[in-house]
Short mmCIF file of C-alpha atoms in Angstrom, two decimals:
data_model
loop_
_atom_site.label_atom_id
_atom_site.label_comp_id
_atom_site.label_asym_id
_atom_site.label_seq_id
_atom_site.Cartn_x
_atom_site.Cartn_y
_atom_site.Cartn_z
CA UNK A 28 55.58 96.79 25.84
CA UNK A 29 55.57 96.86 29.63
CA UNK A 30 52.35 95.80 31.27
CA UNK A 31 51.34 96.07 34.91
CA UNK A 32 48.42 94.87 36.95
CA UNK A 33 46.62 97.11 39.39
CA UNK A 34 48.68 98.00 42.47
CA UNK A 35 48.07 95.84 45.52
CA UNK A 36 49.93 97.20 48.48
CA UNK A 37 51.27 100.47 47.11
CA UNK A 38 54.69 102.05 47.31
CA UNK A 39 55.24 101.42 51.04
CA UNK A 40 54.84 97.65 50.78
CA UNK A 41 56.96 97.55 47.62
CA UNK A 42 59.72 99.46 49.41
CA UNK A 43 59.62 97.12 52.43
CA UNK A 44 59.59 93.89 50.41
CA UNK A 45 62.25 94.88 47.88
CA UNK A 46 64.49 96.36 50.57
CA UNK A 47 64.40 93.19 52.68
CA UNK A 48 65.11 91.05 49.61
CA UNK A 49 68.00 93.33 48.70
CA UNK A 50 69.21 93.09 52.29
CA UNK A 51 69.38 89.29 52.05
CA UNK A 52 71.31 89.32 48.78
CA UNK A 53 73.72 92.07 49.91
CA UNK A 54 74.24 90.47 53.32
CA UNK A 55 75.55 87.27 51.79
CA UNK A 56 78.23 89.15 49.89
CA UNK A 57 80.05 89.99 53.13
CA UNK A 58 78.56 87.87 55.90
CA UNK A 59 81.17 85.17 55.23
CA UNK A 60 84.19 87.46 55.57
CA UNK A 61 84.55 87.45 59.36
CA UNK A 62 83.82 83.70 59.40
CA UNK A 63 86.71 82.87 57.04
CA UNK A 64 89.25 81.94 59.76
CA UNK A 65 86.66 79.63 61.39
CA UNK A 66 85.76 78.09 58.03
CA UNK A 67 89.44 77.50 57.36
CA UNK A 68 89.80 75.82 60.73
CA UNK A 69 86.63 73.67 60.62
CA UNK A 70 86.45 72.70 56.95
CA UNK A 71 90.06 73.02 55.87
CA UNK A 72 91.18 74.55 52.59
CA UNK A 73 93.79 76.97 51.35
CA UNK A 74 93.52 80.63 50.35
CA UNK A 75 91.94 79.73 47.01
CA UNK A 76 89.21 77.72 48.78
CA UNK A 77 88.42 80.72 50.97
CA UNK A 78 88.24 82.87 47.85
CA UNK A 79 85.71 80.51 46.30
CA UNK A 80 83.42 80.60 49.36
CA UNK A 81 82.92 84.27 48.48
CA UNK A 82 83.49 84.19 44.71
CA UNK A 83 81.20 81.21 43.99
CA UNK A 84 78.34 83.41 45.18
CA UNK A 85 79.42 86.63 43.52
CA UNK A 86 80.30 84.93 40.23
CA UNK A 87 77.01 83.09 39.67
CA UNK A 88 75.22 86.18 40.96
CA UNK A 89 77.04 88.30 38.37
CA UNK A 90 76.78 86.14 35.27
CA UNK A 91 73.07 85.36 35.69
CA UNK A 92 71.80 88.78 36.81
CA UNK A 93 70.93 90.05 33.35
CA UNK A 94 69.35 86.71 32.47
CA UNK A 95 67.31 86.91 35.68
CA UNK A 96 66.11 90.40 34.77
CA UNK A 97 65.13 89.15 31.29
CA UNK A 98 63.22 86.22 32.78
CA UNK A 99 61.28 88.65 34.96
CA UNK A 100 60.45 90.89 32.02
CA UNK A 101 59.18 87.94 29.99
CA UNK A 102 57.38 85.76 32.55
CA UNK A 103 56.40 88.29 35.21
CA UNK A 104 58.62 90.23 37.58
CA UNK A 105 56.70 89.35 40.73
CA UNK A 106 56.54 85.67 39.77
CA UNK A 107 60.28 85.41 39.08
CA UNK A 108 61.03 87.46 42.18
CA UNK A 109 59.29 84.74 44.19
CA UNK A 110 61.22 82.03 42.34
CA UNK A 111 64.49 83.78 43.17
CA UNK A 112 63.58 84.04 46.85
CA UNK A 113 62.72 80.32 46.93
CA UNK A 114 66.04 79.26 45.37
CA UNK A 115 68.04 81.60 47.59
CA UNK A 116 66.32 80.40 50.76
CA UNK A 117 66.76 76.71 49.91
CA UNK A 118 70.43 77.17 49.03
CA UNK A 119 71.01 79.05 52.29
CA UNK A 120 69.71 76.02 54.20
CA UNK A 121 72.01 73.76 52.14
CA UNK A 122 75.01 75.99 52.93
CA UNK A 123 74.18 75.85 56.64
CA UNK A 124 74.24 72.04 56.52
CA UNK A 125 77.35 71.75 54.31
CA UNK A 126 79.66 68.99 55.63
CA UNK A 127 82.76 70.14 53.74
CA UNK A 128 84.32 73.05 51.91
CA UNK A 129 83.34 71.67 48.49
CA UNK A 130 79.66 71.33 49.34
CA UNK A 131 79.69 74.80 50.92
CA UNK A 132 81.12 76.31 47.73
CA UNK A 133 78.45 74.49 45.68
CA UNK A 134 75.64 75.77 47.91
CA UNK A 135 77.05 79.28 47.70
CA UNK A 136 76.96 79.04 43.90
CA UNK A 137 73.27 78.09 44.00
CA UNK A 138 72.63 80.96 46.40
CA UNK A 139 74.07 83.22 43.73
CA UNK A 140 71.60 81.82 41.19
CA UNK A 141 68.68 82.73 43.46
CA UNK A 142 70.09 86.19 44.16
CA UNK A 143 70.62 86.76 40.43
CA UNK A 144 66.92 86.22 39.77
CA UNK A 145 65.74 88.13 42.84
CA UNK A 146 68.05 91.15 43.06
CA UNK A 147 67.62 92.93 39.69
CA UNK A 148 63.85 92.72 40.05
CA UNK A 149 63.90 94.64 43.34
CA UNK A 150 64.64 97.93 41.58
CA UNK A 151 62.23 97.35 38.68
CA UNK A 152 59.41 96.41 41.07
CA UNK A 153 60.22 99.40 43.27
CA UNK A 154 60.42 101.78 40.30
CA UNK A 155 57.02 100.58 39.05
CA UNK A 156 55.39 101.16 42.44
CA UNK A 157 56.88 104.54 43.44
CA UNK A 158 55.89 107.85 41.76
CA UNK A 159 58.74 109.44 39.79
CA UNK A 160 58.92 112.49 42.09
CA UNK A 161 59.65 110.28 45.13
CA UNK A 162 62.03 107.78 43.58
CA UNK A 163 65.18 109.56 44.77
CA UNK A 164 64.10 109.16 48.38
CA UNK A 165 62.89 105.59 47.77
CA UNK A 166 66.22 104.66 46.19
CA UNK A 167 67.92 106.30 49.16
CA UNK A 168 66.01 104.13 51.64
CA UNK A 169 66.61 101.05 49.49
CA UNK A 170 70.30 101.97 49.43
CA UNK A 171 70.33 102.49 53.19
CA UNK A 172 68.92 99.00 53.78
CA UNK A 173 71.52 97.57 51.42
CA UNK A 174 74.04 99.61 53.38
CA UNK A 175 72.73 98.03 56.56
CA UNK A 176 73.40 94.62 55.02
CA UNK A 177 76.94 95.65 54.15
CA UNK A 178 77.34 97.12 57.62
CA UNK A 179 75.94 94.20 59.53
CA UNK A 180 77.43 91.48 57.32
CA UNK A 181 80.84 91.31 59.02
CA UNK A 182 79.31 91.93 62.47
CA UNK A 183 76.51 89.36 62.09
CA UNK A 184 78.92 86.85 60.60
CA UNK A 185 81.42 87.42 63.38
CA UNK A 186 78.89 87.33 66.23
CA UNK A 187 77.12 84.19 65.03
CA UNK A 188 80.42 82.44 64.34
CA UNK A 189 81.86 83.28 67.73
CA UNK A 190 78.81 82.72 69.93
CA UNK A 191 76.95 79.94 68.09
CA UNK A 192 78.60 78.59 64.92
CA UNK A 193 79.33 79.68 61.35
CA UNK A 194 76.36 77.58 60.16
CA UNK A 195 73.98 80.22 61.49
CA UNK A 196 75.20 82.90 59.11
CA UNK A 197 73.25 80.93 56.49
CA UNK A 198 70.31 79.79 58.62
CA UNK A 199 69.56 83.48 59.16
CA UNK A 200 68.24 83.80 55.60
CA UNK A 201 65.65 81.06 55.94
CA UNK A 202 63.01 82.82 58.11
CA UNK A 203 63.42 86.04 56.11
CA UNK A 204 62.86 84.19 52.84
CA UNK A 205 59.87 82.27 54.18
CA UNK A 206 58.28 85.53 55.38
CA UNK A 207 58.85 87.35 52.09
CA UNK A 208 57.17 84.77 49.85
CA UNK A 209 53.53 85.36 50.91
CA UNK A 210 54.09 89.12 51.23
CA UNK A 211 55.38 89.32 47.66
CA UNK A 212 52.41 87.32 46.39
CA UNK A 213 49.84 89.44 48.21
CA UNK A 214 51.34 92.92 48.20
CA UNK A 215 53.26 93.36 44.95
CA UNK A 216 51.69 94.13 41.58
CA UNK A 217 52.65 91.90 38.67
CA UNK A 218 54.40 93.61 35.78
CA UNK A 219 56.00 92.58 32.51
CA UNK A 220 58.64 94.01 30.22
CA UNK A 221 59.62 92.99 26.74
CA UNK A 222 58.48 89.56 25.52
CA UNK A 223 61.62 89.14 23.40
CA UNK A 224 63.34 85.78 23.19
CA UNK A 225 65.77 84.93 25.98
CA UNK A 226 69.44 85.31 25.08
CA UNK A 227 70.88 81.89 25.95
CA UNK A 228 74.01 82.29 23.77
CA UNK A 229 74.82 85.60 25.45
CA UNK A 230 74.33 84.06 28.90
CA UNK A 231 76.65 81.16 28.08
CA UNK A 232 79.33 83.44 26.63
CA UNK A 233 79.28 85.78 29.66
CA UNK A 234 79.20 82.90 32.15
CA UNK A 235 82.05 81.00 30.51
CA UNK A 236 84.16 84.10 30.02
CA UNK A 237 83.89 85.37 33.58
CA UNK A 238 84.40 81.91 35.07
CA UNK A 239 87.56 81.40 33.01
CA UNK A 240 89.10 84.71 34.04
CA UNK A 241 88.23 84.37 37.74
CA UNK A 242 89.41 80.74 37.77
CA UNK A 243 92.74 81.78 36.27
CA UNK A 244 93.20 84.61 38.76
CA UNK A 245 92.28 82.42 41.74
CA UNK A 246 94.48 79.47 40.75
CA UNK A 247 97.40 81.52 39.42
CA UNK A 248 99.24 82.02 42.74
CA UNK A 249 98.89 78.33 43.72
CA UNK A 250 99.49 76.62 40.34
CA UNK A 251 101.78 79.19 38.75
CA UNK A 252 100.87 81.79 36.13
CA UNK A 253 102.32 79.62 33.35
CA UNK A 254 100.25 76.58 34.34
CA UNK A 255 98.31 75.24 31.31
CA UNK A 256 94.98 75.39 33.18
CA UNK A 257 95.59 78.93 34.40
CA UNK A 258 96.60 80.16 30.95
CA UNK A 259 93.67 78.35 29.35
CA UNK A 260 91.26 79.95 31.82
CA UNK A 261 92.62 83.46 31.25
CA UNK A 262 92.87 83.31 27.46
CA UNK A 263 89.66 81.34 26.87
CA UNK A 264 87.78 83.59 29.30
CA UNK A 265 89.02 86.71 27.53
CA UNK A 266 88.06 85.27 24.14
CA UNK A 267 84.56 84.37 25.34
CA UNK A 268 84.02 87.86 26.77
CA UNK A 269 85.17 89.40 23.49
CA UNK A 270 82.65 87.15 21.73
CA UNK A 271 79.99 88.31 24.22
CA UNK A 272 80.66 91.96 23.33
CA UNK A 273 80.50 91.14 19.61
CA UNK A 274 77.28 89.20 20.19
CA UNK A 275 75.82 92.22 21.99
CA UNK A 276 76.41 94.38 18.93
CA UNK A 277 74.95 91.96 16.37
CA UNK A 278 72.22 89.87 18.00
CA UNK A 279 68.61 90.90 17.52
CA UNK A 280 67.71 90.77 21.23
CA UNK A 281 70.97 90.49 23.20
CA UNK A 282 71.02 90.11 26.97
CA UNK A 283 73.12 93.29 27.17
CA UNK A 284 72.69 95.56 24.14
CA UNK A 285 76.05 97.22 23.56
CA UNK A 286 74.25 100.28 22.17
CA UNK A 287 73.44 101.25 25.77
CA UNK A 288 77.11 102.04 26.28
CA UNK A 289 76.86 104.83 23.70
CA UNK A 290 75.38 106.85 26.56
CA UNK A 291 78.15 108.50 28.56
CA UNK A 292 75.95 108.33 31.67
CA UNK A 293 75.39 104.57 31.36
CA UNK A 294 79.03 103.83 30.49
CA UNK A 295 80.42 106.06 33.23
CA UNK A 296 78.30 104.77 36.09
CA UNK A 297 78.83 101.13 35.13
CA UNK A 298 82.60 101.52 34.83
CA UNK A 299 82.63 103.29 38.19
CA UNK A 300 80.51 100.54 39.78
CA UNK A 301 82.74 97.72 38.55
CA UNK A 302 85.95 99.42 39.71
CA UNK A 303 84.51 100.51 43.06
CA UNK A 304 83.41 96.98 43.95
CA UNK A 305 86.72 95.56 42.74
CA UNK A 306 88.65 97.71 45.18
CA UNK A 307 86.16 97.47 48.05
CA UNK A 308 85.48 93.71 48.08
CA UNK A 309 89.10 92.72 47.76
CA UNK A 310 90.01 95.05 50.62
CA UNK A 311 87.31 93.81 52.99
CA UNK A 312 88.20 90.18 52.19
CA UNK A 313 91.77 90.75 53.38
CA UNK A 314 91.16 93.28 56.17
CA UNK A 315 88.69 91.03 58.00
CA UNK A 316 91.34 88.32 58.12
CA UNK A 317 94.03 90.83 59.12
CA UNK A 318 92.01 91.99 62.12
CA UNK A 319 91.58 88.44 63.39
CA UNK A 320 94.74 86.64 62.26
CA UNK A 321 97.26 89.44 62.86
CA UNK A 322 95.76 91.86 65.39
CA UNK A 323 94.13 89.09 67.44
CA UNK A 324 90.52 90.30 67.50
CA UNK A 325 87.69 87.80 67.89
CA UNK A 326 85.15 87.50 65.03
CA UNK A 327 82.69 89.74 66.90
CA UNK A 328 85.37 92.29 67.75
CA UNK A 329 86.50 92.38 64.13
CA UNK A 330 82.93 92.90 62.92
CA UNK A 331 82.38 95.74 65.39
CA UNK A 332 85.61 97.43 64.39
CA UNK A 333 84.59 97.33 60.72
CA UNK A 334 81.36 99.24 61.45
CA UNK A 335 82.75 102.77 60.92
CA UNK A 336 83.41 101.66 57.34
CA UNK A 337 80.64 99.23 56.53
CA UNK A 338 78.00 100.91 58.71
CA UNK A 339 78.25 104.41 57.30
CA UNK A 340 75.88 103.78 54.33
CA UNK A 341 73.07 103.06 56.79
CA UNK A 342 73.38 106.62 58.08
CA UNK A 343 74.41 108.62 55.04
CA UNK A 344 72.81 106.85 52.04
CA UNK A 345 69.33 108.43 52.49
CA UNK A 346 70.94 111.88 52.69
CA UNK A 347 73.02 111.07 49.62
CA UNK A 348 69.84 110.09 47.74
CA UNK A 349 68.13 113.39 48.58
CA UNK A 350 71.31 115.34 47.79
CA UNK A 351 71.53 113.68 44.37
CA UNK A 352 67.95 114.79 43.64
CA UNK A 353 69.03 118.41 44.25
CA UNK A 354 72.49 118.67 42.68
CA UNK A 355 72.71 115.54 40.53
CA UNK A 356 74.27 112.14 41.13
CA UNK A 357 77.57 112.79 39.34
CA UNK A 358 79.29 115.00 41.94
CA UNK A 359 78.00 112.91 44.85
CA UNK A 360 79.20 109.61 43.36
CA UNK A 361 82.59 110.99 42.29
CA UNK A 362 83.20 112.54 45.72
CA UNK A 363 82.30 109.28 47.41
CA UNK A 364 84.71 107.28 45.27
CA UNK A 365 87.62 109.61 45.94
CA UNK A 366 86.85 109.39 49.67
CA UNK A 367 86.85 105.59 49.43
CA UNK A 368 90.19 105.62 47.61
CA UNK A 369 91.74 107.95 50.21
CA UNK A 370 90.52 105.71 53.03
CA UNK A 371 92.06 102.59 51.50
CA UNK A 372 95.34 104.39 50.90
CA UNK A 373 95.39 105.49 54.53
CA UNK A 374 94.70 101.94 55.77
CA UNK A 375 97.58 100.65 53.67
CA UNK A 376 99.91 103.25 55.20
CA UNK A 377 99.08 102.40 58.83
CA UNK A 378 98.91 98.58 58.50
CA UNK A 379 101.46 96.95 60.83
CA UNK A 380 101.54 93.81 62.96
CA UNK A 381 100.59 95.84 66.04
CA UNK A 382 98.53 98.71 64.61
CA UNK A 383 96.16 100.23 67.14
CA UNK A 384 92.50 100.63 66.36
CA UNK A 385 92.81 104.38 66.90
CA UNK A 386 95.36 104.49 64.07
CA UNK A 387 93.02 102.63 61.71
CA UNK A 388 89.83 104.50 62.62
CA UNK A 389 90.26 107.58 60.35
CA UNK A 390 90.73 105.35 57.32
CA UNK A 391 87.66 103.29 58.17
CA UNK A 392 85.50 106.41 58.61
CA UNK A 393 86.70 108.03 55.38
CA UNK A 394 86.06 104.79 53.47
CA UNK A 395 82.62 104.47 55.03
CA UNK A 396 81.58 107.98 54.04
CA UNK A 397 82.81 107.30 50.53
CA UNK A 398 80.82 104.07 50.25
CA UNK A 399 77.72 105.81 51.60
CA UNK A 400 77.92 108.62 49.04
CA UNK A 401 78.14 106.06 46.24
CA UNK A 402 75.21 103.67 46.76
CA UNK A 403 71.92 105.56 46.38
CA UNK A 404 73.03 108.14 43.76
CA UNK A 405 74.54 105.34 41.67
CA UNK A 406 71.21 103.49 41.57
CA UNK A 407 69.42 106.66 40.50
CA UNK A 408 71.98 107.34 37.77
CA UNK A 409 71.61 103.84 36.38
CA UNK A 410 67.81 103.89 36.25
CA UNK A 411 67.67 107.40 34.74
CA UNK A 412 70.24 106.66 32.02
CA UNK A 413 67.94 104.41 29.95
CA UNK A 414 64.35 104.27 28.72
CA UNK A 415 61.72 102.93 31.12
CA UNK A 416 61.36 99.82 28.99
CA UNK A 417 65.08 99.07 29.43
CA UNK A 418 65.32 99.62 33.17
CA UNK A 419 65.26 95.88 33.88
CA UNK A 420 68.24 95.36 31.57
CA UNK A 421 70.03 98.37 33.06
CA UNK A 422 69.47 97.20 36.63
CA UNK A 423 70.66 93.71 35.79
CA UNK A 424 73.73 95.00 33.95
CA UNK A 425 74.76 97.34 36.76
CA UNK A 426 74.29 94.76 39.50
CA UNK A 427 76.14 92.20 37.36
CA UNK A 428 79.10 94.50 36.86
CA UNK A 429 79.20 95.23 40.59
CA UNK A 430 79.35 91.52 41.37
CA UNK A 431 81.91 90.94 38.62
CA UNK A 432 83.97 93.67 40.25
CA UNK A 433 83.66 91.95 43.62
CA UNK A 434 84.74 88.57 42.26
CA UNK A 435 87.63 90.11 40.33
CA UNK A 436 88.64 92.20 43.33
CA UNK A 437 88.97 89.19 45.61
CA UNK A 438 90.90 87.28 42.94
CA UNK A 439 93.20 90.14 41.92
CA UNK A 440 93.99 91.41 45.40
CA UNK A 441 94.46 87.89 46.78
CA UNK A 442 96.93 87.24 43.95
CA UNK A 443 98.86 90.38 44.91
CA UNK A 444 98.69 89.34 48.57
CA UNK A 445 100.04 85.84 47.76
CA UNK A 446 102.86 87.22 45.61
CA UNK A 447 104.09 89.58 48.35
CA UNK A 448 103.14 87.77 51.58
CA UNK A 449 101.09 84.96 53.07
CA UNK A 450 99.75 83.32 56.24
CA UNK A 451 103.14 82.21 57.61
CA UNK A 452 103.38 85.05 60.14
CA UNK A 453 101.83 88.37 61.03
CA UNK A 454 104.58 90.24 59.21
CA UNK A 455 104.14 88.08 56.11
CA UNK A 456 100.41 88.91 56.12
CA UNK A 457 101.11 92.65 56.41
CA UNK A 458 103.70 92.42 53.63
CA UNK A 459 101.00 91.07 51.33
CA UNK A 460 98.20 93.28 52.64
CA UNK A 461 99.86 96.64 52.01
CA UNK A 462 100.40 96.36 48.24
CA UNK A 463 96.95 94.82 47.86
CA UNK A 464 95.32 97.79 49.61
CA UNK A 465 97.38 100.26 47.56
CA UNK A 466 96.09 98.51 44.44
CA UNK A 467 92.54 98.73 45.77
CA UNK A 468 92.94 102.46 46.42
CA UNK A 469 94.22 103.03 42.90
CA UNK A 470 91.36 101.09 41.34
CA UNK A 471 88.72 103.03 43.31
CA UNK A 472 90.40 106.31 42.33
CA UNK A 473 90.01 105.21 38.69
CA UNK A 474 86.33 104.64 39.49
CA UNK A 475 86.12 108.27 40.58
CA UNK A 476 87.60 109.36 37.26
CA UNK A 477 85.05 107.17 35.43
CA UNK A 478 82.25 108.87 37.38
CA UNK A 479 83.44 112.25 36.12
CA UNK A 480 82.75 111.03 32.57
CA UNK A 481 79.02 111.16 33.41
CA UNK A 482 77.57 114.38 31.94
CA UNK A 483 76.54 117.16 34.29
CA UNK A 484 72.89 117.59 35.17
CA UNK A 485 70.75 120.13 33.34
CA UNK A 486 67.17 121.34 33.57
CA UNK A 487 64.49 119.81 31.39
CA UNK A 488 62.91 122.50 29.27
CA UNK A 489 59.55 123.70 30.48
CA UNK A 490 59.22 120.95 33.04
CA UNK A 491 60.75 122.07 36.30
CA UNK A 492 62.55 118.67 36.31
CA UNK A 493 66.24 118.00 36.19
CA UNK A 494 68.10 115.18 34.48
CA UNK A 495 71.66 114.11 33.86
CA UNK A 496 72.76 115.66 30.59
CA UNK A 497 73.80 113.28 27.87
CA UNK A 498 71.31 110.54 28.71
CA UNK A 499 69.61 110.69 25.38
CA UNK A 500 67.80 107.44 26.03
CA UNK A 501 65.85 109.09 28.84
CA UNK A 502 62.29 110.01 27.87
CA UNK A 503 62.53 113.20 29.93
CA UNK A 504 65.65 114.31 28.08
CA UNK A 505 64.14 113.38 24.73
CA UNK A 506 61.27 115.77 25.52
CA UNK A 507 63.69 118.47 26.63
CA UNK A 508 65.84 118.19 23.52
CA UNK A 509 62.96 118.48 21.03
#
């Protein structure tokens, strides 16, 4: 049973602390993107090395998120939140001092470990501190700050790389982490979830499976798709993930109980999240290089020109959160995903070796609005689709699937890029970019279809509250259905 100590700093402090922590974790998803050409120049490496500077973070982040949430439930969410911040901050310093591409990739992987412990606990700590009636707005603000991280990631990365050095994109995390540690200790209430045994077999199965698949996708273009190592990675990874699903149906206390997916709301929003991040991350990974390597923008110029896309969540996410409280998250999320898909399709259509920024701008704005409409309502849908006692698992699962989508997106779209083009010339890059973006648009459109699987919202009987229909694991709906 969940236990909680007396509140210390209240909802406002919880919102500030968890939002800043979420900002740090979200920032490091994209802060590297505009620094990729400089990393390639200073540290060497091929396309697959550049992929791993991003994917090493997203992959460890993804496979350990649910385990991190379980650790927090068992040993104390505030305590493990502090542990995650400590690991993340230390690994950021190590990445800043990395002498080569291999050590940078290793430090990025450790960063992902820290983020995996820290990130899922932000929503559970915030949910525990904020009254139910105000959670939509709180999630909206939390989503806006995460949107700010997405928005400022390419710009911060580009500006620091151009005017100081790429090392400072990692040093930036250190003062933020150092400041958060005492605030978390003094201002957050401790809380606990289930004391069930930790699922080490499930963690190993998920970690091995995802690593095998991503490794195969990353190495496939370079080594050949019939290479023994590539085939072993793909087939072994698929087998391990199948074993993970089977384990989730049979184990007594699995890391991810497969019974949660019986809920259409939980299944729909998680499928939509995975597909959305697959299309979005892969697109940003390639577009940031296109703006610099083909169109000739500096890192700072490229970051600024990405703002209409990446910066829109900062403006629209709070409105989206309030709107989802009034009409339900399903229509807001689905609309946002279809906007995102349309924007990517437009960008694919106008991509040339000499495309003007004016030609690209409509696609960037449409994509940005779509991303903004997705973030806050998606968080609310996830947390309302399960019982309160399972919110830590749900948060970890959703964040994990988002990061899995990001890692897969970079691998899949880079493979398409390599098959159709390359770095040899501007035209070769565009030849690879276009089919990759079309693929990204199609994947995000599928995410929109998945969002439509989520049941429509209905009123809770005799309560004056509203919930997403079909979320039978929600205590509110259980009351309404009796």
